[in-house]
Structure formats: structure tokens, C-alpha cells
Coordinates of C-alpha atoms in Angstrom, one line a residue:
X1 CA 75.7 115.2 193.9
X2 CA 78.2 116.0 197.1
X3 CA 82.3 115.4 195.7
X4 CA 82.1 112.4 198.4
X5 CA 79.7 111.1 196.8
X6 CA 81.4 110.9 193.1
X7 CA 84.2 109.5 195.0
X8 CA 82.6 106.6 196.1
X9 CA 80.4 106.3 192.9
X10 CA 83.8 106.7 190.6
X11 CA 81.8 107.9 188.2
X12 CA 79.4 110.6 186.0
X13 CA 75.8 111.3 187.5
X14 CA 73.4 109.2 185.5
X15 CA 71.7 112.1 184.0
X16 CA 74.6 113.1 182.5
X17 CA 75.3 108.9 181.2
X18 CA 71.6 109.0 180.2
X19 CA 71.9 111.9 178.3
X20 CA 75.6 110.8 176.4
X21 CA 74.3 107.0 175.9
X22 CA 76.2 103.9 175.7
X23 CA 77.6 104.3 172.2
X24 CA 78.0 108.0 169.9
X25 CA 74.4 109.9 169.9
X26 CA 73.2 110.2 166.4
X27 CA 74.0 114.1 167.0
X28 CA 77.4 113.9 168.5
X29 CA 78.0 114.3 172.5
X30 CA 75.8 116.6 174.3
X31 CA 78.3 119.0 176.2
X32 CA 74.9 120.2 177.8
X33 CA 74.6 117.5 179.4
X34 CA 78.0 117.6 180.5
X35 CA 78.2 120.9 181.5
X36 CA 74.8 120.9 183.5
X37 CA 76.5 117.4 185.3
X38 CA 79.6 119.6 186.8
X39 CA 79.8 122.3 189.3
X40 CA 82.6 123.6 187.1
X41 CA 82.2 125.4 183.8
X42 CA 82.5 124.2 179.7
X43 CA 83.2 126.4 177.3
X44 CA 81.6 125.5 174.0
X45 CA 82.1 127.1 170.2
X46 CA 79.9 130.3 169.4
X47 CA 80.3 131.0 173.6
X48 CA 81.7 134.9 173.8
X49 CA 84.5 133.0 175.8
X50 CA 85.1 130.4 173.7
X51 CA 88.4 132.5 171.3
X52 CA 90.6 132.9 174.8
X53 CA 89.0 129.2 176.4
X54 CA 90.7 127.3 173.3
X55 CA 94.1 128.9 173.7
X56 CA 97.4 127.7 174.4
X57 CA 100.6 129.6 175.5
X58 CA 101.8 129.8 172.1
X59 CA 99.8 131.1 169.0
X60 CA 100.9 128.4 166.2
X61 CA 98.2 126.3 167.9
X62 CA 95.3 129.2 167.9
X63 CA 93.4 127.7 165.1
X64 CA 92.9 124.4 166.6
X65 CA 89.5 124.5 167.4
X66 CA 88.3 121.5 170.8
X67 CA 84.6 120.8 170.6
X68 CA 84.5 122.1 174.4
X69 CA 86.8 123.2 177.1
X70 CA 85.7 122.5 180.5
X71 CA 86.4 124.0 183.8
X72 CA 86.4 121.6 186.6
X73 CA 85.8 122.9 190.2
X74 CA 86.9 119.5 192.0
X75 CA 88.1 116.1 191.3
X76 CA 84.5 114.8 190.9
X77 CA 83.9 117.1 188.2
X78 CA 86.9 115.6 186.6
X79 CA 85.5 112.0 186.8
X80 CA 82.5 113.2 185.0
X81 CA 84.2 115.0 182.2
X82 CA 86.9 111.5 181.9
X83 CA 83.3 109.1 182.0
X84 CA 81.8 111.1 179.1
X85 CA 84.7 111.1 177.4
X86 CA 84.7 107.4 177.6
X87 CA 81.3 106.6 177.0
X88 CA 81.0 109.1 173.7
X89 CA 84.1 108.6 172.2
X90 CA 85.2 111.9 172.4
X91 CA 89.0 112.4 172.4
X92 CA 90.0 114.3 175.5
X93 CA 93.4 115.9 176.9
X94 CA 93.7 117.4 180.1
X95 CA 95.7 121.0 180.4
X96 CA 97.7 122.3 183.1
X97 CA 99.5 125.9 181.9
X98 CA 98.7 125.5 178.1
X99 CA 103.0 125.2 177.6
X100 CA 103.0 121.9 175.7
X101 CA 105.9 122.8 173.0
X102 CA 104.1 120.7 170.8
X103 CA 100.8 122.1 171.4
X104 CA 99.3 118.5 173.2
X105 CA 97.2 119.8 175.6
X106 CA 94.6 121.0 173.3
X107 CA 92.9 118.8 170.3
X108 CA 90.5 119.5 167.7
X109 CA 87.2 118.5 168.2
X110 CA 87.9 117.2 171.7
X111 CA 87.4 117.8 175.0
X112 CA 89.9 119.7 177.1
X113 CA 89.8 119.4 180.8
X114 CA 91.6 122.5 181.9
X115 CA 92.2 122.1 185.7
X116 CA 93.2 126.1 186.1
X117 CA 90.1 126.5 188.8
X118 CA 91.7 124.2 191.1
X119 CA 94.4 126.3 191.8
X120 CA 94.4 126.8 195.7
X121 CA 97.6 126.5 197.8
X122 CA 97.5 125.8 201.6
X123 CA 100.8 125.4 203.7
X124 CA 100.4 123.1 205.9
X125 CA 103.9 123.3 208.4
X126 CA 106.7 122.3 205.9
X127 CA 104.6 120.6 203.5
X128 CA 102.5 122.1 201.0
X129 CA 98.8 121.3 199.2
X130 CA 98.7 122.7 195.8
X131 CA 96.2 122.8 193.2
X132 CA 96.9 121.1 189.4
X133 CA 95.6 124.9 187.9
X134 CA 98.4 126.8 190.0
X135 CA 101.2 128.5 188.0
X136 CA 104.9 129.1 189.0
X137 CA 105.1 131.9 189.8
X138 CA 102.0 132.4 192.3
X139 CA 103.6 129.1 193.7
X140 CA 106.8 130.6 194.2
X141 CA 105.4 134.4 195.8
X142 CA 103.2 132.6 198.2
X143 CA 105.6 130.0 199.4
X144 CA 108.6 132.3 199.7
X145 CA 106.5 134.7 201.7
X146 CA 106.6 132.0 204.2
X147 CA 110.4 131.1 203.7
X148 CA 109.8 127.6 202.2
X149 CA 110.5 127.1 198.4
X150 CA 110.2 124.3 195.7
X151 CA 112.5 123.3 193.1
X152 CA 110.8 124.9 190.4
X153 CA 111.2 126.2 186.7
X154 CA 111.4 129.9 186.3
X155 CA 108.8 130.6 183.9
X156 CA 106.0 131.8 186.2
X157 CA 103.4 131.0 183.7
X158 CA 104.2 127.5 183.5
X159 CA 101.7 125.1 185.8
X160 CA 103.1 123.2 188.7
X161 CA 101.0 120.0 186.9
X162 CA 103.0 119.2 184.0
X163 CA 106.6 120.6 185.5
X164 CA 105.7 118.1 188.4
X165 CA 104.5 115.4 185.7
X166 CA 107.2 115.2 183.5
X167 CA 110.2 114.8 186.7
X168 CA 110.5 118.7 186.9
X169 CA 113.8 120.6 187.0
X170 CA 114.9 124.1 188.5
X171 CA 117.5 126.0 190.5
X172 CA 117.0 124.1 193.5
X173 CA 117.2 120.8 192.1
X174 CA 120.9 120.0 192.9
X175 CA 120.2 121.0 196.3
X176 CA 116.9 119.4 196.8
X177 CA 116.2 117.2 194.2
X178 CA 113.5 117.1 191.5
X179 CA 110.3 118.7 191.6
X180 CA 108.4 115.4 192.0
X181 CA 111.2 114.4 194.3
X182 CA 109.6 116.4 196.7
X183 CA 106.1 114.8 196.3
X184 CA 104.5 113.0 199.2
X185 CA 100.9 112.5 197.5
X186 CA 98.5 113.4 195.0
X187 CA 94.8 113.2 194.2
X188 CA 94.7 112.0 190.6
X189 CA 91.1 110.7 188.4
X190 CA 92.0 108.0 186.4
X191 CA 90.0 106.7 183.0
X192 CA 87.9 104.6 185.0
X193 CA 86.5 107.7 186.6
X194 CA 88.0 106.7 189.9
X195 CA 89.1 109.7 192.7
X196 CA 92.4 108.0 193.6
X197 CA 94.6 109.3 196.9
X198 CA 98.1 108.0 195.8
X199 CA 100.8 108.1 197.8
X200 CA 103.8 105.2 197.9
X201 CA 101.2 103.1 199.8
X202 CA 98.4 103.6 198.4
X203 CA 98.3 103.0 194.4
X204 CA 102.4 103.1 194.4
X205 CA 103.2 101.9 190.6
X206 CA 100.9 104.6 190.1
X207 CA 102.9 107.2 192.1
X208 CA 106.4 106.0 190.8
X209 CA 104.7 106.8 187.1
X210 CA 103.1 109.9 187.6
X211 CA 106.9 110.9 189.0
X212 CA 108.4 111.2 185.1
X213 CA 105.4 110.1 182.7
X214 CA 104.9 113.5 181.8
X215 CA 101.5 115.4 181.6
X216 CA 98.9 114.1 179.3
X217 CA 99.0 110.5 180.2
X218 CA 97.9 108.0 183.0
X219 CA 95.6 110.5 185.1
X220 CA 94.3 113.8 185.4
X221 CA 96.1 114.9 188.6
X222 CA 93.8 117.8 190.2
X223 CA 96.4 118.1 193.7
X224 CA 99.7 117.8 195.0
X225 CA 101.2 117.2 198.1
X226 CA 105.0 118.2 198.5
X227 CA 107.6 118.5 201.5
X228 CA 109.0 122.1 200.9
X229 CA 112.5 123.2 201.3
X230 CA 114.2 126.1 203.4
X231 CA 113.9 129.6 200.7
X232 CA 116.2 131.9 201.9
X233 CA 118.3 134.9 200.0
X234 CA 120.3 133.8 197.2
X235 CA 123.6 135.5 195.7
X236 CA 123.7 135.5 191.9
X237 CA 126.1 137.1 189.9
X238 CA 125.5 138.0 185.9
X239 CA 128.9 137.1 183.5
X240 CA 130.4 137.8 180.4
X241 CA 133.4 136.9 178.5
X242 CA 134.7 138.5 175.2
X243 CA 133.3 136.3 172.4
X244 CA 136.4 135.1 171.9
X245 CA 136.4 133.2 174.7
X246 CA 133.2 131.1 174.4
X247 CA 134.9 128.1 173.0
X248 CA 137.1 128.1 176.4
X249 CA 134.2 129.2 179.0
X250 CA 132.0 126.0 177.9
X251 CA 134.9 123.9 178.3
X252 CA 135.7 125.5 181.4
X253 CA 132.5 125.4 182.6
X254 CA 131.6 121.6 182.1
X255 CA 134.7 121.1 184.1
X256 CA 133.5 123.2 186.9
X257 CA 130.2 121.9 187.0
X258 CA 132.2 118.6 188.5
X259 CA 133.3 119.9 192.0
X260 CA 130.0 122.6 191.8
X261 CA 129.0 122.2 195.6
X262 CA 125.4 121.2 195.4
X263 CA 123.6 124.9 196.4
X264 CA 124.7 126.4 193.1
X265 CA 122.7 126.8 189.9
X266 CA 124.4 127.8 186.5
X267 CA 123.7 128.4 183.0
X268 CA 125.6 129.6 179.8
X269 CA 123.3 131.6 177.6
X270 CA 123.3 132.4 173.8
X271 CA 120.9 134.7 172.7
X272 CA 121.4 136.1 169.1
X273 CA 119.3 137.8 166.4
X274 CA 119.7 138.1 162.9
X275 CA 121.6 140.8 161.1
X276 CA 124.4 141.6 163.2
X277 CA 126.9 139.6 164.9
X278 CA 126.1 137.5 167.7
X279 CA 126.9 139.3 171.5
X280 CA 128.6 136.7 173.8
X281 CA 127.3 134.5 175.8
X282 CA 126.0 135.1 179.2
X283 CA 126.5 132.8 182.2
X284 CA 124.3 133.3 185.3
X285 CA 125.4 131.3 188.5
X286 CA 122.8 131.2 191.9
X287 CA 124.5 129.9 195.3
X288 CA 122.2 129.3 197.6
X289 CA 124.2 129.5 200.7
X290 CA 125.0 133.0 200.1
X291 CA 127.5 135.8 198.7
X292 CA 130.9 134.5 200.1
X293 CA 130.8 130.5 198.6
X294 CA 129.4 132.4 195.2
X295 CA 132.6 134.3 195.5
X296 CA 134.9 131.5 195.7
X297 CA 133.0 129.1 193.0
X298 CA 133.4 132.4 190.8
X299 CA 136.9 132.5 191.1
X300 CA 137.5 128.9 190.4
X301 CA 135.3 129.1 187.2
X302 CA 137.9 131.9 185.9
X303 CA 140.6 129.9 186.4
X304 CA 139.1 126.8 184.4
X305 CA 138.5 128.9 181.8
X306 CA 141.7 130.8 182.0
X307 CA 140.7 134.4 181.9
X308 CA 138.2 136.3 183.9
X309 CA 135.4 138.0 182.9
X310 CA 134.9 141.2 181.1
X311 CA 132.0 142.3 183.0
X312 CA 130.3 140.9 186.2
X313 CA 127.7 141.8 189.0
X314 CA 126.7 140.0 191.7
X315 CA 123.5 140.7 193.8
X316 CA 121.7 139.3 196.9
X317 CA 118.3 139.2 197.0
X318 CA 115.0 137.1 198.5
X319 CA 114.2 133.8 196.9
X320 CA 111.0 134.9 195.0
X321 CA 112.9 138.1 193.5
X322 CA 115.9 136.0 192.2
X323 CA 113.6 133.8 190.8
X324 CA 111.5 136.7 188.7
X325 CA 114.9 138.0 187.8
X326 CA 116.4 135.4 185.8
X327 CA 113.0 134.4 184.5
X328 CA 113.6 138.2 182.8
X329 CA 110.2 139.1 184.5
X330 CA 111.7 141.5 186.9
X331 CA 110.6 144.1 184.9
X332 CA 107.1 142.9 184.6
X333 CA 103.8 143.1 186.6
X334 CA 102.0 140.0 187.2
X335 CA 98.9 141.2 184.8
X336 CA 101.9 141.4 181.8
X337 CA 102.3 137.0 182.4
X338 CA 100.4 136.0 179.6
X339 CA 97.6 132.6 180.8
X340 CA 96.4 131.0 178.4
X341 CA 93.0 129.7 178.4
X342 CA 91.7 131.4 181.1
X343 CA 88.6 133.2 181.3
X344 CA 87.2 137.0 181.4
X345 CA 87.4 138.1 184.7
X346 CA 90.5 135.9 184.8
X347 CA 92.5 137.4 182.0
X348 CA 95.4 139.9 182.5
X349 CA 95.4 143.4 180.9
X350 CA 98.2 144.5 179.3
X351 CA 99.6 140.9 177.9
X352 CA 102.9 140.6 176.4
X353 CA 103.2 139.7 172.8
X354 CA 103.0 136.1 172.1
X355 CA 106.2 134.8 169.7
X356 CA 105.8 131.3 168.1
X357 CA 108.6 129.0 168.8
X358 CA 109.9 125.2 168.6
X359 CA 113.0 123.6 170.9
X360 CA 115.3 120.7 171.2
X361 CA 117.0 118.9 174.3
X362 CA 119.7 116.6 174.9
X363 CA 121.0 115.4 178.7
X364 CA 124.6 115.1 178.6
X365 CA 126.9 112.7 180.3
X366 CA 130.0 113.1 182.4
X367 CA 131.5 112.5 179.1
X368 CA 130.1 116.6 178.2
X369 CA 130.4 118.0 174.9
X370 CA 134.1 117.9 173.1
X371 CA 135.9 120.5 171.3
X372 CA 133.8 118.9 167.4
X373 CA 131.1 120.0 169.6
X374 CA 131.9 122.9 170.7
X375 CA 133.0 124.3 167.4
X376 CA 129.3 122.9 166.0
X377 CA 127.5 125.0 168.9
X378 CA 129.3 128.7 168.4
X379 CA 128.8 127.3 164.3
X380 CA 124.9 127.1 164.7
X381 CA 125.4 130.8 166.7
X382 CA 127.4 132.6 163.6
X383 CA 125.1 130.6 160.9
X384 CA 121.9 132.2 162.6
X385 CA 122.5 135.4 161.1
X386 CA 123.3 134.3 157.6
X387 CA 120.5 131.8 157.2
X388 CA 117.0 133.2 158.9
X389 CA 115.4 136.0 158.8
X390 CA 115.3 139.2 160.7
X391 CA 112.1 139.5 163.2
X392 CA 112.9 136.0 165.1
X393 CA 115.7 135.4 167.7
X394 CA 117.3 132.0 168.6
X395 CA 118.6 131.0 171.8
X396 CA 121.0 128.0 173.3
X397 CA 121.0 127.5 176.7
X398 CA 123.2 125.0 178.7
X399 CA 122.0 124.3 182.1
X400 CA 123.4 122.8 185.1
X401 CA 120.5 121.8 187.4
X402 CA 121.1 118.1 187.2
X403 CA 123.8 115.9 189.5
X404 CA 123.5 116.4 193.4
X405 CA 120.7 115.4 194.6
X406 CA 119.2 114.5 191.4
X407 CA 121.2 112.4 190.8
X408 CA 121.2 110.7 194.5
X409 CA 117.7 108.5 193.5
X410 CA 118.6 105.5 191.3
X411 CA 117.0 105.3 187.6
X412 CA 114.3 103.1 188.5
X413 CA 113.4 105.5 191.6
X414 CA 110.8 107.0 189.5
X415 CA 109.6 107.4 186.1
X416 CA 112.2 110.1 185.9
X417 CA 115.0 108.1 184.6
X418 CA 117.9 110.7 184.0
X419 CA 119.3 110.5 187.0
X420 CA 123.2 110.3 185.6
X421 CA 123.5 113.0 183.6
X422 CA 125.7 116.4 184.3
X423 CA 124.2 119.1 182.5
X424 CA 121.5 119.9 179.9
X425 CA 121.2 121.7 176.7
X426 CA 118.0 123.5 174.6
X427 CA 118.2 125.0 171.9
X428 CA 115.0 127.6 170.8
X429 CA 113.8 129.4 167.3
X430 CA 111.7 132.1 168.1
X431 CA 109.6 133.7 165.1
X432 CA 106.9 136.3 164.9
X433 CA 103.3 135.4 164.7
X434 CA 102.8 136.5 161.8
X435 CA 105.8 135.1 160.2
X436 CA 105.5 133.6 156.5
X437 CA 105.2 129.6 155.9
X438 CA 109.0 130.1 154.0
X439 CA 110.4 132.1 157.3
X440 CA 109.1 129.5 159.6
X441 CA 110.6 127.2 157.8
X442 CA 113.9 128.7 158.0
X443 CA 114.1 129.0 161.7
X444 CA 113.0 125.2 161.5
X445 CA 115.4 124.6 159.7
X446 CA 118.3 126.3 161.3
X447 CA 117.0 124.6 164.8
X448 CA 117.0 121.2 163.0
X449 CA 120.4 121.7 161.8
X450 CA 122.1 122.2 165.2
X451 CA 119.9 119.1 166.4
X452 CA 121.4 117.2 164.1
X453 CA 124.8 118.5 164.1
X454 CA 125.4 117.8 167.9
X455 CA 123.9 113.6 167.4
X456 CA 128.1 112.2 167.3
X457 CA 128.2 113.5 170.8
X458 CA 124.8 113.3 172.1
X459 CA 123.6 111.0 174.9
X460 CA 120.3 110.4 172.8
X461 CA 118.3 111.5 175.9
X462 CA 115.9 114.5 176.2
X463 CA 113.6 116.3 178.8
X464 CA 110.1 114.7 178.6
X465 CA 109.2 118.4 179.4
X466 CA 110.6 119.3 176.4
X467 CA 108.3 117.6 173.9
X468 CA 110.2 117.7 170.8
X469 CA 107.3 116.0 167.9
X470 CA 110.5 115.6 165.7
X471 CA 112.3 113.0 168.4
X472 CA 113.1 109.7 166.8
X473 CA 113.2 107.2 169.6
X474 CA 111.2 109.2 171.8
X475 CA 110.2 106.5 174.2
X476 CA 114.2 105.8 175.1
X477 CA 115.2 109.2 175.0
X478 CA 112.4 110.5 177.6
X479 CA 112.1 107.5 179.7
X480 CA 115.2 104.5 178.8
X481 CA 114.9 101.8 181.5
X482 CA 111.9 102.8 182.8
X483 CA 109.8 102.7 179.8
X484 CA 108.9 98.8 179.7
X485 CA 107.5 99.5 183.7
X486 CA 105.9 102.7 182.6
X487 CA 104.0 100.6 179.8
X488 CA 102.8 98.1 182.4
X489 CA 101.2 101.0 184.6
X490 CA 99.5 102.6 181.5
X491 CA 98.0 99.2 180.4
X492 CA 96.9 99.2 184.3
X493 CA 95.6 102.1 184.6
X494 CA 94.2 102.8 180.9
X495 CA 94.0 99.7 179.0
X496 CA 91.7 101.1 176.6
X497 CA 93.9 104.4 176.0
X498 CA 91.7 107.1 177.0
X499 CA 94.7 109.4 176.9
X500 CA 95.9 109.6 173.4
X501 CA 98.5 111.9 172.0
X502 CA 101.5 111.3 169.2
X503 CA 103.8 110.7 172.2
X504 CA 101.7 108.9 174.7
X505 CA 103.2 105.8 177.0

């Protein structure tokens, strides 16, 4: 059957409904049927595929086992896979990258609908078409080799679909808004089995959602359509003060980040191990508009902070290499970017070694984070070494990619609610994979602990990208205002809650 055709029809062949049945066959689904219904591929246990089809970014979720990953080729394929879903009451998630923190794009005994084969990208004069399967970082080479950019991420493994999804931050952002600022249109399948063209007039409560709802719920977006942005060369310079200083640099730096001209990027890095005592922090800064207004923003940070620098470099280079820089893949080839889930044929040689991890976020007001708060941060740092274990590595990053033109949109814009805040912060455990239940526990721990110890000065509002399973409140923190609207669409669009996950709308 031609895609056209399953457009129109907005739903499964009927050999493939014949075959599934109107309630649960006395055997279970037939993914035979299903896979002989779409032009795509499924991936089912016992297949020689099947170990490297099932997995996600990170390996605490290797032993979740999904009754069958598929492959679509199109959107039609996708309304197949979403109509046997439905009409077998199999459980289904779609996938993107395979980076869901909390391991949500995967579920036992389900079906994942892993949209990696639709990963083409045409440029189309300053707007782009890119497919839901395509990662960051082929995004980001093909695009800057034609001077245009998007405000991305910098992980280049992550998928465009759920950084787009969930609002989407980056180094451009404060220049250029939000990824899903930058979104004109999309082709999403929704649980009906419908092959929607949304756009703000066609479908629009269901283009202001998918702007912030985060991946996982709503639709299975298979393309985007985005206005692009100039990519030119960046200046970025590398800084470090004397540890003794930290407590002074973060409170010089959230008052900086208030007159921080909108083309600079900036983030305060602690990266610490166990054992010895804890290097100071880092602080990258990107200008945009070149070496000379980095210059000047540089020297206005030192005098906020009161001292300069022990040690700094500043570089110029093309958009694509900046970005591979700070993502720490500079060093890398493209076959060492681990994918998860893809295929023979597909997978890269010479992977990198997969660490298990969990996170945190908060967005922070202009309010920022006190002195108490301070002192709780560099704390956390110092406690790391007395109360993990060596083999894992923790890491606190504050960010400054939101106010400019972020924050420009109202609240109610888009899904993407967190549109007044200044900076924000994450905080990462990273443990070996073959860590012990007790050690993992410890690094839990220790990640909890700072969590908790920053709640007096918190705004109570984290990154929907950022699925923490721990968040109380998760429904204001990731959406506030917009969540009663965002309910309305989702009982819309899937009143009988195809998509179901611990934090679904």
C-alpha cells in the first residue's frame, strides 16, 4: 500500500488488523503480521539483532527486554505500528536517540517504534526538513557546511526528536531562541493512526504541545520543519580560577549573566572524582559575534568576580568544530559516538565505553542561588570524595542558555513554559557498569543529597529533557501554567492513553 494511501486511510492495512484481531489473540500479538504490514523492519527476541535493537544509550536499562522493536521507513509505517498497538493492547513507546535519563523510551514486553531510519535532512534555502531518527551531531556537520545552524544541545548522539520535543536548549538559544522555537511544521502520527501535517494552522493546539510536551507523549513525530539561523565562527575561551575562588566566580557569574549580550553562551563546570581533592571549576564562555565582544565580556566577568583567572585560552573556530569541542568529542571520530539501538551495518566500530548515570535539574530565577547555596554546592563537591566510591565521577554544571530570546515568547507561547528563568543547573553521578548494588547506591545517594540540599532556594522547576523519575510535583516543575492546556490536548489527541509512561501528560 503507497504512503498516500495510509494517509488517507489513517490507518494499518487490513491484513495486518485481520491478522491482530479486535481484542488480544489467544497467543499474544503477531509481530509477523506486523512486520510483513510495514516497509520498515521489526526486530523480535531470538533475532541475531535483537541484543543491540533493545538498547538504550545507557546500560542500566540493557536488561529490559520489548517484545519487538520496529523500524519504520515512513510515517505510514508508523500508523501501522500505533493501530496494532491499539488494537492488541500492546504497550508501545516511540524512541528518538535512546537518551531518556530514565530509560522511557524502551518497555518490557512492548513495542518500540524507533524512528532512527527516517533520518534524512534536506535544506531547503534557510529552512531545513529533518528526519525524527537524525542525531546532533550529523545535524550540526551538514547544516554548518552550509553556514546555517540550529540551537542545539552538544551531545551529538542525542536525536533532534526529543531535544525538539521537550522545548530544546543550546548555545544558540539566547541568540535565537529554543530549538522548537525555530519550528515551522512537523509530520506527526497520532493514536488514531492519523498522518497529521501540523503547522500553527493546521492542528495548532497540537503544535503549541508538541513545542514543550516532551518525547514520549501525544504523537510520534517522524519530520521537522525549522527556519535555520546564520552559523558562522565562534570565539570561545576555556577559564580557571584557583579553587579558592569558586564561591566568588558563581556569584560573579550569575551577576554577569544579567547584562550578557544575547550572542554569548556560558557554563561553570565541576567535574570531580573520588580520592583526591576536587580541581576547580571550569567556565567555558562562546560569543558568537566573534573574538573582540568575547574579549570585553571576559574582562567584565573578572571584575565581578574580583580576580582574574589563573589560566585562560581563547580560540576561533567554525561552528561545527566549536560545537564538537565543548561536547569533549574533539578528540573523537564519528564511529567512537556510541547509537544505541541501531542495527549491523549501522553500528560504529570502536564504541566508547558506556558509564551508567542519573541527574537532577532546577531553573533558577533572577533571584539566582545565595551565598546558603553556594556554600551547599562546593559542600556536595568536597563530600564527593569522602562518601562514594572510586571508579565513578560526579559533575555540576550551571548553564546559561536561557534569557534573550528565550525568554522573549510569553509562558503560554508554547508548551515550553520556562520562559523567566536566568540560568540552569544539573547535577550528574556517573558510576561504572559493573558497579555493585551498595556503590550505586552511594552515588544515588550523594546526587539525592545535593537535590535536596539546594530545595530552600530552588524555583521548583526542571528541564522536561531532564527526566528526573524521583521529581515530586513533576507535572508543575516541567510544565507550571501550561499543564491544565497540555491535559486538554492529550485528552484530544489520546483519550484512551496510548502513550503511557510514569511521567506522561
Amino acid at each position: 500500500m503507497s504512503l498516500r494511501r495510509r494517509q488517507l486511510l489513517g490507518s494499518a492495512p487490513a491484513a495486518v488488523l485481520a491478522a491482530v484481531g479486535a481484542g488480544v489473540p489467544p497467543r499474544g500479538p503477531d509481530f509477523g503480521a506486523l512486520a510483513r504490514g510495514i516497509d520498515g523492519r521489526v526486530v523480535l527476541p531470538g533475532d541475531r539483532d535483537y541484543a543491540e535493537a533493545r538498547q538504550l544509550f545507557q546500560p542500566r536499562y540493557d536488561a529490559v527486554a520489548p517484545a519487538a522493536v520496529a523500524y519504520p521507513a515512513h510515517a505510514g509505517d508508523v500508523a501501522v505500528c500505533l493501530d496494532f498497538a491499539r488494537r492488541s493492547a500492546v504497550p508501545v513507546v516511540p524512541r528518538g536517540g535512546g537518551h531518556s535519563y530514565a530509560g522511557w523510551s524502551t518497555r518490557a514486553d512492548g513495542l518500540v517504534v524507533d524512528v532512527g531510519a527516517m533520518a534524512g535532512l534536506a535544506v531547503e534555502g534557510t529552512g531545513v526538513r529533518i528526519g525524527a531518527g537524525a542525531r546532533l551531531g550529523d545535524v550540526n556537520r551538514t547544516l554548518a557546511g552550509r553556514g546555517l545552524g540550529l540551537p542545539t544541545g552538544l551531545c551529538p548522539t542525542v536525536g533532534i526528536a526529543g531535544l525538539t520535543l521537550g522545548g530544546g536548549l543550546g548555545l544558540a538559544s539566547r541568540a535565537y531562541g529554543t530549538t522548537s522555537d525555530r519550528l515551522t511544521g512537523l509530520t506527526a502520527v497520532t493514536p488514531d493512526g492519523a498522518v497529521r501535517e501540523v503547522d500553527a494552522a493546521r492542528d495548532p493546539d497540537l503544535f503549541w504541545a508538541l513545542r514543550g510536551a516532551g518525547g514520549g507523549n501525544l504523537a510520534v513525530v517522524t519530520e521537522f520543519r525549522f527556519r535555520t539561523h546564520p552559523a558562522h565562527d565562534c570565539a570561545r575561551a576555556e577559564l580557571r580560577w584557583p579553587d579558592a575562588d569558586s564561591a566568588a566566580l558563581l556569584r560573579g557569574w550569575q551577576r554577569w549573566l544579567g547584562g550578557l549580550p544575547e550572542p554569548l553562551w556560558s557554563r561553570v563546570e565541576f567535574l570531580f572524582e573520588a580520592g583526591p581533592p576536587p580541581p576547580p571549576p571550569t567556565v567555558y564562555v562562546l560569543c558568537l559575534d566573534g573574538r573582540a565582544e568575547l574579549e570585553r565580556q571576559l574582562t567584565r566577568l573578572a571584575d565581578l568576580v574580583g580576580t582574574p583567572p589563573q589560566d585562560s585560552r581563547t580560540t576561533v573556530a567554525g561552528y561545527e568544530e566549536t560545537l564538537r569541542v565543548l561536547s569533549g568529542c574533539a578528540e573523537r571520530t564519528a564511529a567512537q559516538c556510541h547509537l544505541p539501538g541501531t542495527l549491523p551495518g549501522r553500528t560504529p566500530e570502536g564504541q566508547v565505553g558506556r558509564d551508567a548515570y542519573a541527574a537532577r535539574s532546577d531553573f533558577w530565577s533572577r533571584a539566582g542561588l545565595p551565598d546558603p547555596g553556594i556554600a551547599a554546592v562546593l559542600a556536595a563537591v568536597r563530600r564527593y570524595a569522602r562518601d562514594v566510591p572510586p571508579g565513578g565521577f560526579g559533575v555540576v554544571q550551571f548553564t546559561g542558555e536561557c534569557g534573550g530570546a528565550v525568554n522573549r515568547p510569553a509562558a503560554a507561547d508554547t508548551a515550553f513554559v520556562h520562559r523567566d528563568s536566568t540560568f540552569l543547573t544539573q547535577y550528574l553521578a556517573y558510576w561504572p557498569q559493573a558497579a555493585a548494588p551498595d556503590d550505586t547506591d552511594r552515588h544515588q545517594r550523594w546526587l539525592d543529597g545535593l537535590w535536596q540540599d539546594l530545595r530552600p532556594w530552588a524555583s521548583g522547576r526542571a528541564y522536561q529533557n531532564y527526566t528526573d523519575p524521583k521529581l515530586p510535583a513533576w507535572r508543575e516543575a516541567y510544565y507550571g501554567s501550561n499543564l491544565a492546556r497540555l491535559e486538554e490536548v492529550r485528552r484530544a489527541y489520546d483519550p484512551g492513553r496510548l502513550f503511557r509512561f510514569p511521567q506522561a501528560i
